[in-house]
Amino acid sequence: MKNFKTADLCDEHASEVQVCELEFKSYGKRKRFYGKIETVSVFEDNVLFLEALETVPEGSVIVVNGGGSKKCALMGDRLAGIAESRGIAGVIINGCVRDSADLANIDVGIFALGTNPLKSKKKGEGERNGTFSFGSVNWRPGDYVYADEDGVIVSKKPLL
């Protein structure tokens, strides 16, 4: 990962970035990450998220719109291990994770709203590769996301 700061990117490209207003917590070993966005929209069901982890290109950042639900976790140590083994740069979840102590040792960027020990449903409902909004950002597949200790920003073009 290149050394970058979202604050510097905002200074240099203020008119070209969207700043996510949600305050995520960092759970993965990697505290800074960036890449091309792949999207998954689900609600308390992680089947399509798992499918994305197994198929998106290396270096991608998967953005999961879990509707902000804190009733269950959409990712745990097993899915994080898949992300690490496939070279996924990071995951941003508008929802929860579990196995947080284990996630801290997995070399992937993992941002989420919080934790919940309950696993998700397995119905396979939701949508992949769609556009959605949360945190005052329009999340589109193919745009670029940059995440660090200060926050998350999105750009239509690569900034690094």
PDB file of C-alpha atoms in Angstrom:
ATOM      1  CA  MET A   1       0.000   0.000   0.000  1.00  0.00           C
ATOM      2  CA  LYS A   2       1.289   3.407  -0.875  1.00  0.00           C
ATOM      3  CA  ASN A   3       1.708   5.785   2.015  1.00  0.00           C
ATOM      4  CA  PHE A   4      -1.101   8.337   1.763  1.00  0.00           C
ATOM      5  CA  LYS A   5      -3.363  10.383   3.994  1.00  0.00           C
ATOM      6  CA  THR A   6      -6.991  11.126   3.200  1.00  0.00           C
ATOM      7  CA  ALA A   7      -6.464  14.618   4.623  1.00  0.00           C
ATOM      8  CA  ASP A   8      -3.753  15.312   2.030  1.00  0.00           C
ATOM      9  CA  LEU A   9      -5.886  13.854  -0.763  1.00  0.00           C
ATOM     10  CA  CYS A  10      -8.760  16.129   0.308  1.00  0.00           C
ATOM     11  CA  ASP A  11      -6.430  19.133   0.281  1.00  0.00           C
ATOM     12  CA  GLU A  12      -5.181  18.309  -3.217  1.00  0.00           C
ATOM     13  CA  HIS A  13      -8.501  17.199  -4.747  1.00  0.00           C
ATOM     14  CA  ALA A  14     -11.229  18.915  -2.687  1.00  0.00           C
ATOM     15  CA  SER A  15     -13.560  19.479  -5.629  1.00  0.00           C
ATOM     16  CA  GLU A  16     -13.223  15.892  -6.870  1.00  0.00           C
ATOM     17  CA  VAL A  17     -13.905  13.830  -3.742  1.00  0.00           C
ATOM     18  CA  GLN A  18     -16.892  12.855  -1.643  1.00  0.00           C
ATOM     19  CA  VAL A  19     -16.257  12.494   2.083  1.00  0.00           C
ATOM     20  CA  CYS A  20     -18.164   9.778   3.922  1.00  0.00           C
ATOM     21  CA  GLU A  21     -19.907  11.209   6.985  1.00  0.00           C
ATOM     22  CA  LEU A  22     -20.202   7.862   8.788  1.00  0.00           C
ATOM     23  CA  GLU A  23     -17.573   7.224  11.431  1.00  0.00           C
ATOM     24  CA  PHE A  24     -16.301   3.693  10.937  1.00  0.00           C
ATOM     25  CA  LYS A  25     -14.202   1.664  13.335  1.00  0.00           C
ATOM     26  CA  SER A  26     -11.141  -0.132  11.971  1.00  0.00           C
ATOM     27  CA  TYR A  27     -10.991  -3.879  12.668  1.00  0.00           C
ATOM     28  CA  GLY A  28      -8.412  -5.277  10.242  1.00  0.00           C
ATOM     29  CA  LYS A  29      -4.631  -5.236  10.557  1.00  0.00           C
ATOM     30  CA  ARG A  30      -4.358  -2.804   7.633  1.00  0.00           C
ATOM     31  CA  LYS A  31      -5.309   0.690   8.844  1.00  0.00           C
ATOM     32  CA  ARG A  32      -4.928   2.434   5.454  1.00  0.00           C
ATOM     33  CA  PHE A  33      -6.184   1.038   2.187  1.00  0.00           C
ATOM     34  CA  TYR A  34      -7.485   2.084  -1.193  1.00  0.00           C
ATOM     35  CA  GLY A  35      -8.710   0.582  -4.423  1.00  0.00           C
ATOM     36  CA  LYS A  36     -11.389   0.324  -7.040  1.00  0.00           C
ATOM     37  CA  ILE A  37     -14.875  -0.085  -5.569  1.00  0.00           C
ATOM     38  CA  GLU A  38     -16.942  -3.259  -5.906  1.00  0.00           C
ATOM     39  CA  THR A  39     -20.426  -3.024  -4.371  1.00  0.00           C
ATOM     40  CA  VAL A  40     -22.755  -5.393  -2.547  1.00  0.00           C
ATOM     41  CA  SER A  41     -26.119  -4.424  -1.081  1.00  0.00           C
ATOM     42  CA  VAL A  42     -27.567  -6.852   1.484  1.00  0.00           C
ATOM     43  CA  PHE A  43     -29.612  -6.792   4.658  1.00  0.00           C
ATOM     44  CA  GLU A  44     -28.608  -9.119   7.502  1.00  0.00           C
ATOM     45  CA  ASP A  45     -27.538 -11.728   4.882  1.00  0.00           C
ATOM     46  CA  ASN A  46     -23.936 -12.210   3.736  1.00  0.00           C
ATOM     47  CA  VAL A  47     -24.214 -14.770   0.910  1.00  0.00           C
ATOM     48  CA  LEU A  48     -23.690 -12.216  -1.879  1.00  0.00           C
ATOM     49  CA  PHE A  49     -20.848 -10.637   0.099  1.00  0.00           C
ATOM     50  CA  LEU A  50     -19.100 -14.024   0.248  1.00  0.00           C
ATOM     51  CA  GLU A  51     -19.656 -14.415  -3.506  1.00  0.00           C
ATOM     52  CA  ALA A  52     -18.035 -11.013  -4.084  1.00  0.00           C
ATOM     53  CA  LEU A  53     -15.048 -11.919  -1.880  1.00  0.00           C
ATOM     54  CA  GLU A  54     -14.483 -15.010  -4.024  1.00  0.00           C
ATOM     55  CA  THR A  55     -14.732 -13.250  -7.401  1.00  0.00           C
ATOM     56  CA  VAL A  56     -13.670  -9.569  -7.354  1.00  0.00           C
ATOM     57  CA  PRO A  57     -10.235  -8.620  -8.712  1.00  0.00           C
ATOM     58  CA  GLU A  58      -7.202  -8.490  -6.425  1.00  0.00           C
ATOM     59  CA  GLY A  59      -6.691  -5.022  -4.921  1.00  0.00           C
ATOM     60  CA  SER A  60     -10.415  -4.220  -4.889  1.00  0.00           C
ATOM     61  CA  VAL A  61     -12.271  -2.618  -2.004  1.00  0.00           C
ATOM     62  CA  ILE A  62     -15.674  -4.192  -1.403  1.00  0.00           C
ATOM     63  CA  VAL A  63     -18.246  -1.727  -0.099  1.00  0.00           C
ATOM     64  CA  VAL A  64     -21.135  -3.514   1.618  1.00  0.00           C
ATOM     65  CA  ASN A  65     -24.355  -1.609   2.171  1.00  0.00           C
ATOM     66  CA  GLY A  66     -25.835  -3.528   5.073  1.00  0.00           C
ATOM     67  CA  GLY A  67     -28.435  -0.846   5.693  1.00  0.00           C
ATOM     68  CA  GLY A  68     -26.654   0.174   8.887  1.00  0.00           C
ATOM     69  CA  SER A  69     -28.111  -2.838  10.693  1.00  0.00           C
ATOM     70  CA  LYS A  70     -26.427  -3.763  13.957  1.00  0.00           C
ATOM     71  CA  LYS A  71     -28.592  -6.869  14.530  1.00  0.00           C
ATOM     72  CA  CYS A  72     -25.964  -9.305  13.192  1.00  0.00           C
ATOM     73  CA  ALA A  73     -22.474  -9.466  11.704  1.00  0.00           C
ATOM     74  CA  LEU A  74     -21.875  -9.521   7.954  1.00  0.00           C
ATOM     75  CA  MET A  75     -18.201 -10.526   8.272  1.00  0.00           C
ATOM     76  CA  GLY A  76     -16.163 -12.645  10.644  1.00  0.00           C
ATOM     77  CA  ASP A  77     -12.775 -14.341  10.669  1.00  0.00           C
ATOM     78  CA  ARG A  78     -13.637 -16.838   7.905  1.00  0.00           C
ATOM     79  CA  LEU A  79     -14.669 -14.200   5.356  1.00  0.00           C
ATOM     80  CA  ALA A  80     -11.769 -11.937   6.370  1.00  0.00           C
ATOM     81  CA  GLY A  81      -9.405 -14.861   5.762  1.00  0.00           C
ATOM     82  CA  ILE A  82     -10.824 -15.242   2.255  1.00  0.00           C
ATOM     83  CA  ALA A  83     -10.310 -11.516   1.646  1.00  0.00           C
ATOM     84  CA  GLU A  84      -6.694 -11.755   2.798  1.00  0.00           C
ATOM     85  CA  SER A  85      -5.921 -14.866   0.722  1.00  0.00           C
ATOM     86  CA  ARG A  86      -7.371 -13.247  -2.418  1.00  0.00           C
ATOM     87  CA  GLY A  87      -5.459  -9.973  -2.007  1.00  0.00           C
ATOM     88  CA  ILE A  88      -8.511  -7.796  -1.387  1.00  0.00           C
ATOM     89  CA  ALA A  89      -7.287  -4.355  -0.270  1.00  0.00           C
ATOM     90  CA  GLY A  90     -10.182  -3.699   2.064  1.00  0.00           C
ATOM     91  CA  VAL A  91     -13.819  -3.947   3.011  1.00  0.00           C
ATOM     92  CA  ILE A  92     -16.110  -1.135   4.154  1.00  0.00           C
ATOM     93  CA  ILE A  93     -19.290  -2.366   5.812  1.00  0.00           C
ATOM     94  CA  ASN A  94     -22.336  -0.272   6.615  1.00  0.00           C
ATOM     95  CA  GLY A  95     -23.094  -2.854   9.286  1.00  0.00           C
ATOM     96  CA  CYS A  96     -21.253  -5.056  11.788  1.00  0.00           C
ATOM     97  CA  VAL A  97     -18.441  -7.591  12.028  1.00  0.00           C
ATOM     98  CA  ARG A  98     -17.649 -10.314  14.552  1.00  0.00           C
ATOM     99  CA  ASP A  99     -14.500 -12.153  15.673  1.00  0.00           C
ATOM    100  CA  SER A 100     -12.923  -8.714  16.117  1.00  0.00           C
ATOM    101  CA  ALA A 101      -9.868  -9.992  18.039  1.00  0.00           C
ATOM    102  CA  ASP A 102      -9.059 -12.313  15.118  1.00  0.00           C
ATOM    103  CA  LEU A 103      -9.749  -9.630  12.488  1.00  0.00           C
ATOM    104  CA  ALA A 104      -7.027  -7.458  14.057  1.00  0.00           C
ATOM    105  CA  ASN A 105      -4.438 -10.012  12.884  1.00  0.00           C
ATOM    106  CA  ILE A 106      -5.716 -10.358   9.301  1.00  0.00           C
ATOM    107  CA  ASP A 107      -3.877  -8.204   6.736  1.00  0.00           C
ATOM    108  CA  VAL A 108      -6.913  -6.549   5.165  1.00  0.00           C
ATOM    109  CA  GLY A 109      -8.472  -3.160   5.764  1.00  0.00           C
ATOM    110  CA  ILE A 110     -11.811  -3.720   7.504  1.00  0.00           C
ATOM    111  CA  PHE A 111     -14.030  -0.776   8.397  1.00  0.00           C
ATOM    112  CA  ALA A 112     -17.463  -1.342   9.965  1.00  0.00           C
ATOM    113  CA  LEU A 113     -19.941   0.409  12.253  1.00  0.00           C
ATOM    114  CA  GLY A 114     -19.469  -1.994  15.160  1.00  0.00           C
ATOM    115  CA  THR A 115     -19.527  -5.606  16.300  1.00  0.00           C
ATOM    116  CA  ASN A 116     -22.197  -8.209  16.967  1.00  0.00           C
ATOM    117  CA  PRO A 117     -21.494 -11.897  17.749  1.00  0.00           C
ATOM    118  CA  LEU A 118     -24.594 -13.140  15.877  1.00  0.00           C
ATOM    119  CA  LYS A 119     -24.022 -14.496  12.360  1.00  0.00           C
ATOM    120  CA  SER A 120     -26.125 -13.307   9.456  1.00  0.00           C
ATOM    121  CA  LYS A 121     -28.857 -15.092   7.532  1.00  0.00           C
ATOM    122  CA  LYS A 122     -27.950 -17.202   4.496  1.00  0.00           C
ATOM    123  CA  LYS A 123     -30.747 -16.579   1.978  1.00  0.00           C
ATOM    124  CA  GLY A 124     -28.697 -15.010  -0.823  1.00  0.00           C
ATOM    125  CA  GLU A 125     -30.864 -11.902  -1.044  1.00  0.00           C
ATOM    126  CA  GLY A 126     -29.538  -8.538  -2.172  1.00  0.00           C
ATOM    127  CA  GLU A 127     -27.721  -7.045  -5.151  1.00  0.00           C
ATOM    128  CA  ARG A 128     -24.175  -6.937  -6.507  1.00  0.00           C
ATOM    129  CA  ASN A 129     -22.620  -4.212  -8.649  1.00  0.00           C
ATOM    130  CA  GLY A 130     -25.349  -1.672  -7.962  1.00  0.00           C
ATOM    131  CA  THR A 131     -25.090   1.974  -6.936  1.00  0.00           C
ATOM    132  CA  PHE A 132     -26.296   3.071  -3.501  1.00  0.00           C
ATOM    133  CA  SER A 133     -25.834   5.892  -1.010  1.00  0.00           C
ATOM    134  CA  PHE A 134     -24.904   6.070   2.649  1.00  0.00           C
ATOM    135  CA  GLY A 135     -22.852   8.516   4.693  1.00  0.00           C
ATOM    136  CA  SER A 136     -23.568  11.254   2.098  1.00  0.00           C
ATOM    137  CA  VAL A 137     -21.577   9.323  -0.536  1.00  0.00           C
ATOM    138  CA  ASN A 138     -22.806   7.756  -3.770  1.00  0.00           C
ATOM    139  CA  TRP A 139     -21.017   4.389  -3.933  1.00  0.00           C
ATOM    140  CA  ARG A 140     -20.522   3.293  -7.550  1.00  0.00           C
ATOM    141  CA  PRO A 141     -18.664   0.245  -8.840  1.00  0.00           C
ATOM    142  CA  GLY A 142     -15.489   1.374 -10.590  1.00  0.00           C
ATOM    143  CA  ASP A 143     -14.989   4.549  -8.540  1.00  0.00           C
ATOM    144  CA  TYR A 144     -12.025   4.718  -6.141  1.00  0.00           C
ATOM    145  CA  VAL A 145     -12.085   4.723  -2.361  1.00  0.00           C
ATOM    146  CA  TYR A 146      -9.358   5.774   0.065  1.00  0.00           C
ATOM    147  CA  ALA A 147      -9.606   4.946   3.774  1.00  0.00           C
ATOM    148  CA  ASP A 148      -7.375   5.701   6.748  1.00  0.00           C
ATOM    149  CA  GLU A 149      -7.466   6.741  10.393  1.00  0.00           C
ATOM    150  CA  ASP A 150      -9.137  10.049   9.480  1.00  0.00           C
ATOM    151  CA  GLY A 151     -11.972   8.725   7.361  1.00  0.00           C
ATOM    152  CA  VAL A 152     -13.140   7.547   3.970  1.00  0.00           C
ATOM    153  CA  ILE A 153     -13.209   9.455   0.683  1.00  0.00           C
ATOM    154  CA  VAL A 154     -14.387   8.520  -2.812  1.00  0.00           C
ATOM    155  CA  SER A 155     -13.270   9.762  -6.223  1.00  0.00           C
ATOM    156  CA  LYS A 156     -14.394   8.950  -9.755  1.00  0.00           C
ATOM    157  CA  LYS A 157     -10.742   8.787 -10.849  1.00  0.00           C
ATOM    158  CA  PRO A 158      -7.591   7.365  -9.227  1.00  0.00           C
ATOM    159  CA  LEU A 159      -5.800   9.872  -6.979  1.00  0.00           C
ATOM    160  CA  LEU A 160      -2.614   7.846  -6.396  1.00  0.00           C
TER     161      LEU A 160
END
